[in-house]
Coordinates of C-alpha atoms in Angstrom, one line a residue:
X25 CA 0.0 0.0 0.0
X26 CA 1.4 3.4 -1.0
X27 CA -0.7 5.7 1.1
X28 CA -0.6 5.9 4.9
X29 CA -3.3 7.9 6.8
X30 CA -3.3 8.8 10.5
X31 CA -6.3 7.8 12.5
X32 CA -7.3 11.5 12.7
X33 CA -7.1 11.8 8.9
X34 CA -9.3 8.7 8.5
X35 CA -11.8 10.1 10.9
X36 CA -12.0 13.5 9.1
X37 CA -12.3 11.7 5.8
X38 CA -15.3 9.7 7.2
X39 CA -17.0 12.8 8.7
X40 CA -16.6 14.7 5.4
X41 CA -18.0 11.8 3.4
X42 CA -21.0 11.5 5.7
X43 CA -21.8 15.2 5.4
X44 CA -20.8 16.0 9.0
X45 CA -17.7 18.1 8.3
X46 CA -17.7 21.1 6.0
X47 CA -20.6 22.6 4.0
X48 CA -23.0 20.3 2.1
X49 CA -23.5 21.3 -1.6
X50 CA -27.1 22.2 -2.2
X51 CA -28.2 21.5 1.4
X52 CA -31.3 19.5 0.4
X53 CA -32.7 16.2 1.6
X54 CA -32.6 14.7 -1.9
X55 CA -29.0 15.8 -2.3
X56 CA -28.1 14.3 1.0
X57 CA -29.9 11.0 0.2
X58 CA -27.8 10.8 -3.0
X59 CA -24.6 11.6 -1.0
X60 CA -25.3 8.9 1.6
X61 CA -26.7 6.4 -0.8
X62 CA -29.0 4.9 1.9
X63 CA -30.9 6.2 5.0
X64 CA -32.1 3.6 7.4
X65 CA -35.7 3.4 8.4
X66 CA -36.9 2.6 11.9
X67 CA -40.3 2.5 13.6
X68 CA -39.1 4.1 16.9
X69 CA -40.0 7.7 17.3
X70 CA -38.7 9.6 20.4
X71 CA -37.6 13.1 19.1
X72 CA -38.5 11.9 15.6
X73 CA -38.0 8.9 13.5
X74 CA -34.4 8.0 12.5
X75 CA -34.9 8.8 8.9
X76 CA -35.8 12.4 10.0
X77 CA -32.9 12.6 12.5
X78 CA -30.3 11.8 9.8
X79 CA -31.0 14.9 7.7
X80 CA -31.4 17.0 10.9
X81 CA -27.9 16.1 12.0
X82 CA -26.4 17.3 8.8
X83 CA -28.7 20.0 7.6
X84 CA -29.8 21.5 10.9
X85 CA -33.4 22.2 11.8
X86 CA -35.0 21.4 8.4
X87 CA -38.7 20.9 8.7
X88 CA -39.9 17.3 9.0
X89 CA -42.4 17.7 6.3
X90 CA -39.6 18.5 3.9
X91 CA -38.1 15.1 4.7
X92 CA -41.4 13.4 4.0
X93 CA -41.8 15.2 0.7
X94 CA -38.3 14.3 -0.4
X95 CA -38.8 10.6 0.4
X96 CA -42.4 9.8 0.0
X97 CA -44.5 12.5 -1.6
X98 CA -46.2 11.2 -4.8
X99 CA -44.6 12.6 -7.9
X100 CA -46.9 11.0 -10.4
X101 CA -46.4 7.8 -12.6
X102 CA -42.7 7.1 -13.5
X103 CA -41.5 10.1 -11.5
X104 CA -40.4 8.6 -8.1
X105 CA -37.2 10.0 -6.7
X106 CA -36.7 7.4 -3.9
X107 CA -37.8 4.0 -3.0
X108 CA -37.6 1.6 -0.1
X109 CA -35.6 -1.6 -0.1
X110 CA -33.3 -3.9 1.9
X111 CA -29.8 -2.3 1.7
X112 CA -27.9 -2.0 5.0
X113 CA -31.3 -2.7 6.6
X114 CA -34.7 -1.4 5.6
X115 CA -33.6 1.9 3.9
X116 CA -34.9 4.7 1.7
X117 CA -32.7 4.8 -1.4
X118 CA -32.3 7.3 -4.3
X119 CA -34.2 5.9 -7.3
X120 CA -31.1 5.7 -9.5
X121 CA -29.9 2.7 -7.2
X122 CA -32.8 0.5 -8.3
X123 CA -30.7 -1.3 -11.0
X124 CA -27.9 -1.8 -8.5
X125 CA -30.0 -4.1 -6.3
X126 CA -30.9 -6.5 -9.2
X127 CA -28.5 -9.0 -7.7
X128 CA -30.4 -9.0 -4.4
X129 CA -33.8 -9.2 -6.1
X130 CA -32.6 -12.2 -8.1
X131 CA -31.4 -13.8 -5.0
X132 CA -34.8 -13.4 -3.3
X133 CA -36.6 -14.7 -6.4
X134 CA -34.4 -17.8 -6.5
X135 CA -35.2 -18.6 -2.9
X136 CA -39.0 -19.1 -3.6
X137 CA -39.9 -19.8 0.0
X138 CA -39.8 -16.4 1.7
X139 CA -42.6 -16.0 4.4
X140 CA -44.1 -19.3 3.0
X141 CA -44.7 -17.6 -0.4
X142 CA -44.0 -18.7 -3.9
X143 CA -44.7 -17.0 -7.2
X144 CA -47.8 -19.0 -7.9
X145 CA -49.3 -18.6 -4.4
X146 CA -52.9 -17.4 -4.6
X147 CA -52.2 -14.4 -2.4
X148 CA -49.2 -13.4 -4.5
X149 CA -51.3 -13.6 -7.7
X150 CA -54.1 -11.7 -5.9
X151 CA -51.9 -8.8 -4.8
X152 CA -50.4 -8.3 -8.3
X153 CA -53.9 -8.4 -9.8
X154 CA -55.2 -5.9 -7.3
X155 CA -52.3 -3.5 -7.8
X156 CA -52.7 -3.8 -11.6
X157 CA -56.3 -2.9 -11.3
X158 CA -56.5 -0.4 -8.4
X159 CA -52.9 0.5 -7.3
X160 CA -51.2 2.1 -5.6
X161 CA -52.7 0.8 -2.4
X162 CA -51.8 0.2 1.3
X163 CA -51.8 -3.2 3.0
X164 CA -55.0 -2.2 4.7
X165 CA -56.6 -1.6 1.3
X166 CA -55.3 -4.9 0.2
X167 CA -57.0 -6.7 3.0
X168 CA -55.1 -6.0 6.2
X169 CA -51.7 -6.7 7.6
X170 CA -52.3 -9.1 10.5
X171 CA -54.3 -12.2 11.3
X172 CA -54.4 -11.2 15.0
X173 CA -53.2 -8.2 17.0
X174 CA -49.8 -10.0 17.6
X175 CA -46.8 -8.0 16.0
X176 CA -45.6 -10.9 13.8
X177 CA -48.9 -12.6 13.0
X178 CA -48.8 -11.3 9.4
X179 CA -51.8 -12.1 7.2
X180 CA -51.3 -13.9 3.9
X181 CA -51.7 -10.6 2.0
X182 CA -48.9 -9.0 4.1
X183 CA -46.6 -11.9 3.6
X184 CA -47.3 -11.8 -0.1
X185 CA -46.7 -8.1 -0.5
X186 CA -43.5 -8.3 1.5
X187 CA -42.3 -11.3 -0.6
X188 CA -43.1 -9.2 -3.7
X189 CA -41.4 -6.1 -2.4
X190 CA -38.2 -8.2 -1.8
X191 CA -38.3 -9.7 -5.3
X192 CA -38.9 -6.4 -6.9
X193 CA -42.2 -7.2 -8.4
X194 CA -43.8 -4.4 -6.0
X195 CA -42.2 -1.2 -4.9
X196 CA -42.8 1.3 -2.2
X197 CA -42.2 4.9 -3.2
X198 CA -44.8 6.6 -1.0
X199 CA -46.0 6.5 2.5
X200 CA -49.3 7.8 4.0
X201 CA -48.5 8.6 7.6
X202 CA -46.3 5.6 8.4
X203 CA -48.1 3.2 6.1
X204 CA -46.4 1.9 3.0
X205 CA -48.1 2.5 -0.3
X206 CA -47.4 -0.3 -2.6
X207 CA -47.3 0.0 -6.4
X208 CA -46.0 -1.7 -9.5
X209 CA -42.4 -0.7 -10.4
X210 CA -43.3 -0.2 -14.0
X211 CA -45.8 2.4 -13.0
X212 CA -43.9 4.1 -10.2
X213 CA -40.3 4.2 -11.3
X214 CA -38.6 6.3 -14.1
X215 CA -38.1 4.2 -17.2
X216 CA -34.4 4.8 -17.2
X217 CA -34.0 3.1 -13.8
X218 CA -36.5 0.2 -14.5
X219 CA -34.1 -2.6 -15.5
X220 CA -32.3 -5.7 -14.0
X221 CA -29.7 -5.9 -16.7
X222 CA -26.6 -5.6 -14.4
X223 CA -24.8 -8.8 -13.5
X224 CA -24.1 -9.5 -9.8
X225 CA -20.4 -8.4 -10.4
X226 CA -21.5 -5.2 -11.9
X227 CA -23.8 -4.5 -8.9
X228 CA -21.0 -5.2 -6.4
X229 CA -18.6 -2.9 -8.2
X230 CA -21.0 0.1 -8.2
X231 CA -22.2 -0.5 -4.7
X232 CA -18.7 -0.7 -3.3
X233 CA -17.9 2.5 -5.2
X234 CA -20.8 4.2 -3.5
X235 CA -20.0 2.7 -0.1
X236 CA -16.4 4.0 -0.5
X237 CA -17.7 7.5 -1.3
X238 CA -20.2 7.4 1.7
X239 CA -17.6 6.2 4.1
X240 CA -14.5 8.0 2.9
X241 CA -12.2 5.2 4.1
X242 CA -13.0 1.7 5.4
X243 CA -11.9 -1.8 5.8
X244 CA -13.3 -4.8 3.7
X245 CA -15.8 -5.4 6.5
X246 CA -16.8 -1.6 6.7
X247 CA -17.3 -1.4 2.9
X248 CA -19.3 -4.6 2.7
X249 CA -21.4 -3.8 5.6
X250 CA -22.8 -0.4 4.1
X251 CA -25.0 -2.3 1.7
X252 CA -24.8 -5.7 3.4
X253 CA -22.9 -7.2 0.6
X254 CA -22.1 -10.9 0.8
X255 CA -19.8 -13.3 -1.2
X256 CA -17.9 -10.5 -3.1
X257 CA -15.4 -12.7 -4.8
X258 CA -11.8 -11.4 -5.0
X259 CA -12.6 -8.3 -2.9
X260 CA -9.4 -6.4 -3.6
X261 CA -9.9 -6.7 -7.3
X262 CA -13.5 -5.5 -7.1
X263 CA -12.5 -2.6 -4.9
X264 CA -9.8 -1.6 -7.4
X265 CA -12.4 -1.8 -10.2
X266 CA -14.7 0.4 -8.1
X267 CA -12.0 3.0 -8.1
X268 CA -11.1 2.7 -4.5
X269 CA -7.4 3.2 -3.5
X270 CA -5.6 0.8 -1.1
X271 CA -4.4 2.7 2.1
X272 CA -3.0 1.9 5.5
X273 CA -4.6 3.7 8.5
X274 CA -2.4 3.9 11.6
X275 CA -3.7 1.8 14.4
X276 CA -6.3 -0.1 12.3
X277 CA -4.0 -3.1 11.8
X278 CA -5.9 -4.3 8.7
X279 CA -6.1 -3.3 5.0
X280 CA -8.3 -0.4 4.1
X281 CA -9.5 1.4 1.0
X282 CA -10.2 5.1 0.5
X283 CA -12.3 6.9 -2.2
X284 CA -10.4 9.3 -4.5
X285 CA -12.7 12.1 -3.2
X286 CA -11.7 11.5 0.3
X287 CA -8.0 11.5 -0.6
X288 CA -8.4 14.6 -2.5
X289 CA -10.1 16.3 0.5
X290 CA -7.3 15.3 2.8
X291 CA -4.6 16.5 0.4
X292 CA -6.3 19.9 0.2
X293 CA -5.9 20.2 4.0
X294 CA -8.9 18.3 5.3
X295 CA -10.5 21.2 6.9
X296 CA -14.1 22.3 7.5
X297 CA -16.6 23.2 10.1
X298 CA -17.6 20.3 12.3
X299 CA -21.3 19.7 13.2
X300 CA -22.3 19.6 16.9
X301 CA -25.4 17.4 17.0
X302 CA -27.0 14.3 18.5
X303 CA -26.9 11.3 16.2
X304 CA -29.7 8.8 15.7
X305 CA -28.7 5.3 16.9
X306 CA -29.3 4.2 13.3
X307 CA -27.1 6.9 11.7
X308 CA -24.9 5.6 8.9
X309 CA -21.8 7.1 10.6
X310 CA -22.1 4.6 13.3
X311 CA -23.7 1.7 11.6
X312 CA -20.9 -0.8 12.1
X313 CA -20.0 -1.3 15.7
X314 CA -16.4 -2.4 15.2
X315 CA -15.7 0.6 12.9
X316 CA -17.3 3.0 15.5
X317 CA -15.0 1.6 18.2
X318 CA -12.0 1.7 16.0
X319 CA -12.6 5.2 14.7
X320 CA -14.3 7.0 17.7
X321 CA -13.5 4.8 20.7
X322 CA -17.2 4.5 21.3
X323 CA -19.0 1.1 22.1
X324 CA -22.4 1.8 20.5
X325 CA -25.4 -0.4 21.2
X326 CA -29.1 0.4 20.9
X327 CA -30.7 -0.5 24.3
X328 CA -34.3 -0.1 23.3
X329 CA -34.7 -3.9 23.3
X330 CA -32.6 -4.4 26.5
X331 CA -34.5 -4.9 29.7
X332 CA -34.7 -1.6 31.4
X333 CA -32.8 -2.7 34.5
X334 CA -29.9 -3.7 32.3
X335 CA -29.7 -0.5 30.2
X336 CA -26.4 1.5 30.7
X337 CA -27.1 4.7 28.6
X338 CA -30.9 4.5 28.1
X339 CA -33.6 3.4 25.8
X340 CA -32.7 5.5 22.7
X341 CA -29.3 6.9 23.6
X342 CA -28.2 9.3 20.9
X343 CA -24.4 9.8 20.6
X344 CA -23.1 13.4 20.8
X345 CA -20.9 14.4 18.0
X346 CA -18.7 17.5 18.5
X347 CA -15.4 18.6 17.0
X348 CA -15.2 15.3 15.1
X349 CA -15.4 13.2 18.2
X350 CA -18.2 11.3 20.0
X351 CA -18.2 12.7 23.4
X352 CA -21.2 11.3 25.1
X353 CA -24.8 10.2 24.8
X354 CA -28.3 11.6 25.6
X355 CA -31.4 9.4 26.1
X356 CA -34.2 11.8 25.1
X357 CA -38.0 12.0 25.7
X358 CA -40.7 14.5 25.2
X359 CA -43.4 15.6 27.6
X360 CA -46.4 17.9 27.2
X361 CA -47.2 20.1 30.1
X362 CA -49.6 23.0 30.6
X363 CA -46.7 25.5 30.1
X364 CA -45.5 23.9 26.9
X365 CA -43.6 20.9 25.5
X366 CA -40.3 19.7 27.2
X367 CA -37.4 17.9 25.9
X368 CA -36.1 15.6 28.7
X369 CA -32.6 14.1 28.8
X370 CA -33.5 11.1 30.9
X371 CA -29.8 10.4 31.1
X372 CA -26.8 12.3 29.8
X373 CA -23.7 10.2 29.7
X374 CA -20.6 12.5 29.3
X375 CA -17.1 11.3 28.6
X376 CA -15.3 14.4 29.7
X377 CA -15.9 17.9 30.9
X378 CA -15.4 19.1 27.3
X379 CA -18.7 17.5 26.5
X380 CA -20.8 19.7 28.8
X381 CA -21.2 22.8 26.6
X382 CA -21.7 20.8 23.3
X383 CA -24.3 18.6 25.0
X384 CA -26.3 21.7 26.2
X385 CA -26.1 23.2 22.7
X386 CA -27.2 19.9 21.0
X387 CA -30.1 19.4 23.4
X388 CA -31.5 22.9 22.8
X389 CA -31.1 22.6 19.0
X390 CA -33.0 19.4 19.1
X391 CA -35.6 20.9 21.4
X392 CA -36.2 23.9 19.1
X393 CA -36.4 21.5 16.1
X394 CA -39.2 19.5 17.5
X395 CA -41.0 22.4 19.0
X396 CA -40.1 21.9 22.7
X397 CA -39.9 25.1 24.7
X398 CA -37.8 23.8 27.6
X399 CA -35.1 21.3 28.2
X400 CA -34.8 19.3 31.5
X401 CA -32.0 17.1 32.5
X402 CA -32.9 14.2 34.9
X403 CA -29.7 12.3 35.3
X404 CA -26.0 12.9 34.5
X405 CA -23.2 10.3 34.4
X406 CA -20.7 10.9 35.9
X407 CA -22.4 12.7 38.8
X408 CA -19.7 15.4 39.1
X409 CA -20.7 16.8 35.7
X410 CA -24.4 17.2 36.7
X411 CA -24.2 20.7 37.9
X412 CA -22.0 21.9 35.1
X413 CA -24.4 20.5 32.6
X414 CA -27.5 21.9 34.3
X415 CA -25.8 25.4 34.3
X416 CA -24.8 25.0 30.7
X417 CA -28.3 24.0 29.7
X418 CA -29.8 27.0 31.4
X419 CA -27.3 29.3 29.8
X420 CA -27.8 27.8 26.3
X421 CA -31.5 28.0 26.5
X422 CA -31.4 31.8 27.0
X423 CA -30.4 32.4 23.4
X424 CA -32.6 29.9 21.6
X425 CA -35.2 30.7 19.1
X426 CA -37.9 28.1 18.3
X427 CA -37.8 26.7 14.8
X428 CA -40.6 26.0 12.4
X429 CA -41.6 22.6 11.1
X430 CA -42.1 23.3 7.4

């Protein structure tokens, strides 16, 4: 390998690639989606849903309706700009990536046993016939999602439409509230994107190129994880074909690859204004645990599904980004009172005294974004930083102007 990067350079490259260092060209949600390549979806909503928190972290207090419009507002037949699919996890993706997942759609079609469904199952045929005649429609309009109130007791119709979504015979480019609206790809997607002509190898090359641009620099595991690629034969050759450059990163102890854009940024000085913000636990900066520990020294774990008594940082602990470092976490909640809405930090975990002022700023920025008029801190770890944080929160709140949700 001919290029050696320091750990700090690798971290700056990653932050720049993720839109968290320096100005974002255009500063729009569609532009951000194209830059990141994928934004993870999740049902949990504390401050907001994760897919709203990701743009907020990078663009500031952009209105939540603007996010919805960019991802899901109907644009008319053949005019979708984004779609939902299985990438890193369930994600919203820019529509130009539809051809790049043909390898995954083929894999699902070849399995022929997902959710007990097959191409000739009566429910599968029924969903396609209904969409052809009456689409686009929701699961409820198709006949209902569940056999019983149980979370995983999906109805045959729900199983069929999820099977078809995975296989690419159905697409979701719209949501009404939080409900998916299903349509036929040939009706919803632009004609230029509507093909499965790429080979598996071609898909892997292009997705690795996009993962490299979104990560800046990463190991084989990092790059594969971005779109959850499996079985990429002769990875180093594919990475080279994708235009990625082999590098060494001090302290990583394993081969890595960088995007040409990241190396150009570092060669120009690698400078820019850092964002101070709270990150969604599902933010693409911290998707891969081993990478997050290696790059930021933070052991990141979502504790929403951990029994309450065993939680360390809280139900939806959001890492605090400041100065290119992860300096702590806040577990937020919202409360409505007679005197207005309150953003509550049920627990603020701070790594150092340097995290106090940034945490106060980040809490107030989040509060203003979601329309909370006050911030309350309930618990601080370690305890000796409790009073400094409370004073910083009080001071930061004095200069806050409430934002608008537009």
